[in-house]
mmCIF file of C-alpha atoms and ligand atoms in Angstrom:
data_model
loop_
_atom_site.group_PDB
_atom_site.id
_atom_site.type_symbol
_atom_site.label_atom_id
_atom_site.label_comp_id
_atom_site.label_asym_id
_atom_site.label_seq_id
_atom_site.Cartn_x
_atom_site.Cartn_y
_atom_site.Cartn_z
ATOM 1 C CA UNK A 1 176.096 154.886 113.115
ATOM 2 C CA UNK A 2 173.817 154.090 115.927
ATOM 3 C CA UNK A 3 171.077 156.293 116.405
ATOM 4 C CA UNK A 4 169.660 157.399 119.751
ATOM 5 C CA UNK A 5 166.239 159.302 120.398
ATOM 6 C CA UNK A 6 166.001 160.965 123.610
ATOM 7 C CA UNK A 7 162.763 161.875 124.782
ATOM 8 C CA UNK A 8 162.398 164.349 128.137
ATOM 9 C CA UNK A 9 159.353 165.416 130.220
ATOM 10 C CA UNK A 10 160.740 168.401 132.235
ATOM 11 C CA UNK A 11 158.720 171.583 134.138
ATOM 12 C CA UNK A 12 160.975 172.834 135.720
ATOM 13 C CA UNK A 13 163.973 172.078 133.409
ATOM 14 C CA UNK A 14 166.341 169.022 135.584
ATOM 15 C CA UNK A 15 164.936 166.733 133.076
ATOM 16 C CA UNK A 16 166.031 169.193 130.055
ATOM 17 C CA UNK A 17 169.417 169.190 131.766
ATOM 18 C CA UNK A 18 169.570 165.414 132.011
ATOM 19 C CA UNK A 19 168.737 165.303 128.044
ATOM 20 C CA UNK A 20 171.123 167.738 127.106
ATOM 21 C CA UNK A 21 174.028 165.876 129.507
ATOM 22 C CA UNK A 22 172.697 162.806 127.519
ATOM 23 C CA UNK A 23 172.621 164.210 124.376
ATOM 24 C CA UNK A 24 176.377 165.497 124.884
ATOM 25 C CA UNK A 25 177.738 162.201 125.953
ATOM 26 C CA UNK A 26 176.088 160.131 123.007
ATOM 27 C CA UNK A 27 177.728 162.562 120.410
ATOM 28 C CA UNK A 28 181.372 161.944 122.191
ATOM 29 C CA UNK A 29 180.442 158.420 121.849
ATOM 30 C CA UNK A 30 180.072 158.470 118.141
ATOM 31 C CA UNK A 31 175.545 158.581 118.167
ATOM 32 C CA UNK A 32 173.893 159.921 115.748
ATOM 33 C CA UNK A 33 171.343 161.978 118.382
ATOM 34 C CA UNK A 34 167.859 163.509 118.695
ATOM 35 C CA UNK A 35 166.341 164.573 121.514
ATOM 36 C CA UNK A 36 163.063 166.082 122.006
ATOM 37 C CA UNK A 37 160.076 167.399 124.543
ATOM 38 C CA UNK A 38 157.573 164.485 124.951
ATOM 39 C CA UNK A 39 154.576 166.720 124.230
ATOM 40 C CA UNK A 40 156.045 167.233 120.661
ATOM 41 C CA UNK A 41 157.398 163.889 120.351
ATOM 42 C CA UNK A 42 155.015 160.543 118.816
ATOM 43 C CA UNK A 43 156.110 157.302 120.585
ATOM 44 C CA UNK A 44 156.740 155.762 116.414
ATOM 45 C CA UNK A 45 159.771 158.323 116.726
ATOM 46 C CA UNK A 46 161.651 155.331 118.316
ATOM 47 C CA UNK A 47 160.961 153.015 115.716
ATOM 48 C CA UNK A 48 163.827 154.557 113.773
ATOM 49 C CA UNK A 49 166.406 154.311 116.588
ATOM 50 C CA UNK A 50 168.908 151.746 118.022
ATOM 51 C CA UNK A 51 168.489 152.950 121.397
ATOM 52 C CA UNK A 52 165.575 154.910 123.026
ATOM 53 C CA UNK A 53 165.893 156.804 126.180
ATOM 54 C CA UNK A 54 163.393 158.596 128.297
ATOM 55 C CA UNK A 55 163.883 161.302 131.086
ATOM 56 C CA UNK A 56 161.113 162.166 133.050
ATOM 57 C CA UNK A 57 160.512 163.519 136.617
ATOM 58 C CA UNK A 58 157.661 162.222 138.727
ATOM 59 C CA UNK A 59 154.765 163.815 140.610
ATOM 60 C CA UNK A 60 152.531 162.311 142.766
ATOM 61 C CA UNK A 61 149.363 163.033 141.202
ATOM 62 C CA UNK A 62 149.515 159.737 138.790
ATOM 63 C CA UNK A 63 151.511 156.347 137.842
ATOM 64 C CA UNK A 64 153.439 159.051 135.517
ATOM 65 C CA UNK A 65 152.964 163.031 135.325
ATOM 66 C CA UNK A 66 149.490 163.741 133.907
ATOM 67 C CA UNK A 67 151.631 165.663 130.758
ATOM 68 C CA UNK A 68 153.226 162.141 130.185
ATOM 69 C CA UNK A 69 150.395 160.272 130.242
ATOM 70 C CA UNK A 70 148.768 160.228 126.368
ATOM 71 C CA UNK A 71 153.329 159.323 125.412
ATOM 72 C CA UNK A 72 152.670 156.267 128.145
ATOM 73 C CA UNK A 73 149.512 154.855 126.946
ATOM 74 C CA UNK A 74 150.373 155.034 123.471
ATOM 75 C CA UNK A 75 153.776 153.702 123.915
ATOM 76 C CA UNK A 76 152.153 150.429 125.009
ATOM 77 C CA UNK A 77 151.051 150.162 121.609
ATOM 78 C CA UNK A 78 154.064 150.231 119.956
ATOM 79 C CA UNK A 79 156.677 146.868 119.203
ATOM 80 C CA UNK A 80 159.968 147.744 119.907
ATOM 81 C CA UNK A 81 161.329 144.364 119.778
ATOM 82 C CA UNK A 82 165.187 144.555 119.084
ATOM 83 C CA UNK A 83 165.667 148.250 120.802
ATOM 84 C CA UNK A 84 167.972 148.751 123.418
ATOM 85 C CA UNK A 85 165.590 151.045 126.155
ATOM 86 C CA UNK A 86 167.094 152.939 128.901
ATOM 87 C CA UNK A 87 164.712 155.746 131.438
ATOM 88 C CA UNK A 88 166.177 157.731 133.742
ATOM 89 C CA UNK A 89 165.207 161.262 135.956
ATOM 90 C CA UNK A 90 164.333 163.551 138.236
ATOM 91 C CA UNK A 91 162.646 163.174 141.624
ATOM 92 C CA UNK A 92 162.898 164.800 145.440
ATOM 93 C CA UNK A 93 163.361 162.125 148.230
ATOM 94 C CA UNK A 94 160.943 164.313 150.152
ATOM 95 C CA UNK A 95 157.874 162.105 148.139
ATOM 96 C CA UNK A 96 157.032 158.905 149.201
ATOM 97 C CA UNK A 97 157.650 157.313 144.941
ATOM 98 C CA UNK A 98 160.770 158.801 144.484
ATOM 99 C CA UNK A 99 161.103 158.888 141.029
ATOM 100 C CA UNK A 100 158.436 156.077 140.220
ATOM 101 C CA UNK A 101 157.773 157.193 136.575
ATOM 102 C CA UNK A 102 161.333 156.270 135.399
ATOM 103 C CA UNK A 103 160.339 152.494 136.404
ATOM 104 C CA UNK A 104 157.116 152.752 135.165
ATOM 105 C CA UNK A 105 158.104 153.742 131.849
ATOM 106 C CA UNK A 106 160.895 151.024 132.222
ATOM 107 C CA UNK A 107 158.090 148.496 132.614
ATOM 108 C CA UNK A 108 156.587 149.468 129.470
ATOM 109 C CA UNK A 109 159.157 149.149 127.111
ATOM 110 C CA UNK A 110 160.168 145.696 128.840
ATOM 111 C CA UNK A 111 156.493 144.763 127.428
ATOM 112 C CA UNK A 112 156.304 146.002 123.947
ATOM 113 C CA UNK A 113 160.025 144.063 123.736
ATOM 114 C CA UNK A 114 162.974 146.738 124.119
ATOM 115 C CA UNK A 115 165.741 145.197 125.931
ATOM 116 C CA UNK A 116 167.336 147.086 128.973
ATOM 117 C CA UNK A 117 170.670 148.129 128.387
ATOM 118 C CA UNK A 118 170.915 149.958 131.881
ATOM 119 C CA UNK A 119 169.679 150.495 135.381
ATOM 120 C CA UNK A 120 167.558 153.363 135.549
ATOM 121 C CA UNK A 121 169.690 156.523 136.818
ATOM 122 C CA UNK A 122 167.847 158.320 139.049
ATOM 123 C CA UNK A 123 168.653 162.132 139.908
ATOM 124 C CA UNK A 124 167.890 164.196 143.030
ATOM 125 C CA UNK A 125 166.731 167.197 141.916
ATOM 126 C CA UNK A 126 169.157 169.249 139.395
ATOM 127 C CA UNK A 127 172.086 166.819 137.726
ATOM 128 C CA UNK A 128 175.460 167.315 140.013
ATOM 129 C CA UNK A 129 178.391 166.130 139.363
ATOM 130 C CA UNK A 130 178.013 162.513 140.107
ATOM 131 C CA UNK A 131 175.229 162.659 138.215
ATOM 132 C CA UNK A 132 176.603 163.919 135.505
ATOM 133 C CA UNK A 133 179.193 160.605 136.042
ATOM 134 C CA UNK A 134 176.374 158.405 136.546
ATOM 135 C CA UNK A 135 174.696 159.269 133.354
ATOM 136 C CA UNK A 136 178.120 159.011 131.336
ATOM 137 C CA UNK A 137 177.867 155.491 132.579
ATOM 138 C CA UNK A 138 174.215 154.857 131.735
ATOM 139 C CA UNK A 139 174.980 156.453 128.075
ATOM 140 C CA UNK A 140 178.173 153.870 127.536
ATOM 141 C CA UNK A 141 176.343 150.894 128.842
ATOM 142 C CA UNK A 142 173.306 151.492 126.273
ATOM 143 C CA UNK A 143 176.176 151.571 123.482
ATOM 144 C CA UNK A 144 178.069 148.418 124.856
ATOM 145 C CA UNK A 145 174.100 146.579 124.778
ATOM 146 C CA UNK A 146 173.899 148.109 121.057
ATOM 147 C CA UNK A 147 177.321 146.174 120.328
ATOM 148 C CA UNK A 148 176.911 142.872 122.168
HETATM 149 C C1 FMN B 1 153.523 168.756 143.402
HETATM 150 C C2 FMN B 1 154.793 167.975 143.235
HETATM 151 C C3 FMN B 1 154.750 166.595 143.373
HETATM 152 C C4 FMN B 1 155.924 165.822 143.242
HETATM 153 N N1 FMN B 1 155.854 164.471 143.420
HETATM 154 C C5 FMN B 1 157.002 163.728 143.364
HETATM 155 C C6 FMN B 1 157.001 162.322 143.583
HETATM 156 O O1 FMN B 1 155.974 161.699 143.834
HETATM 157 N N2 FMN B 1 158.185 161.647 143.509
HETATM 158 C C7 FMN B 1 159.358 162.281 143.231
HETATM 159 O O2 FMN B 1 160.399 161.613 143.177
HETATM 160 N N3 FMN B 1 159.397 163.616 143.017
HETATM 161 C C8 FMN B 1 158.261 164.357 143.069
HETATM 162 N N4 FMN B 1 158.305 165.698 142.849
HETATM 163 C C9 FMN B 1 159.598 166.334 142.551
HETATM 164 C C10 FMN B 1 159.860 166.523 141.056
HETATM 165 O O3 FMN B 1 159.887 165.283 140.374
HETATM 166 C C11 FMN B 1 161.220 167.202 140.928
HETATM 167 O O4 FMN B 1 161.067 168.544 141.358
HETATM 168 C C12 FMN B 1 161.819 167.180 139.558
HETATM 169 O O5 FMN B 1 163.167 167.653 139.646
HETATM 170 C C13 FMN B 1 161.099 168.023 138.520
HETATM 171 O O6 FMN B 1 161.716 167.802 137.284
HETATM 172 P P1 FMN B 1 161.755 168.892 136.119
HETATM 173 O O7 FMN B 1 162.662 170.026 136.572
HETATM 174 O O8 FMN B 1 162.339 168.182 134.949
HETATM 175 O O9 FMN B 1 160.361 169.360 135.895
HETATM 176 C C14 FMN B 1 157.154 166.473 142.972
HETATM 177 C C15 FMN B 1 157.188 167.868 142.826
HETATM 178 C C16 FMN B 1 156.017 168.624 142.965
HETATM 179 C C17 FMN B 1 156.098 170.115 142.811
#
């Protein structure tokens, strides 16, 4: 069974949404699925997945929200080398980055050797319903990566 970890950074709770919309679609898809808050989560938690996700919105006061920060540094320590990565979130067009962190955390695992499996799906605001559609898609492109 392929196992996913799902990791979110939320405030004000569109990146909980996206996890739980995530978390939904991997179970129809056959996952064996954790998800969990990034301030309770330890970046080795994706050592024992197939694919790792991240959803996290962006603020302008850093590269990624300060909250993020200690998952993103010590991420770069990790070797996931043969994991299928996909990051996706929550922004507001009226910033100048919109949603910079999802690509910053994309960079990341593209360093320590996870392998994309998607374009990141970025989210205005609260998930709608093409959102909702978009993220289905993200979710069955990570599997089809997993498989090929
Ligand atoms: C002070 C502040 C700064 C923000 N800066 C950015 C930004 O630089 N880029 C962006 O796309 N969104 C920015 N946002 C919007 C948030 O990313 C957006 O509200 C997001 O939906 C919050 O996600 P959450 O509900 O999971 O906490 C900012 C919001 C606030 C309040």
């Amino acid at each position: 069974m392929t196992k996913v970890k799902i990791v979110y950074c939320s405030i004000t709770g569109n990146d909980e949404e996206i996890a739980d919309i995530l978390e939904e679609k991997f179970q129809e898809l056959g996952c064996d699925v954790d998800v969990s808050e990034m301030g309770q989560t330890d970046t080795s938690d994706f050592l024992d997945s197939d694919i790792c996700v991240i959803a996290t919105y962006t603020y302008e006061d850093g590269i990624v929200p300060e909250e993020a920060l200690d998952f993103y540094e010590d991420l770069k320590e990790e070797d996931l080398s043969g994991k299928v990565y996909g990051t996706c979130g929550s922004g507001d067009h009226y910033y100048d980055d919109f949603c910079r962190a999802i690509y910053e955390f994309a960079k990341i695992f593209d360093q320590i050797g996870a392998v994309s499996g998607a374009k990141p799906v970025e989210v205005e605001l609260s998930p709608e319903i093409d959102d909702i559609n978009n993220l289905d898609k993200f979710a069955e492109e990570l599997m089809a990566k997993t498989q090929s």
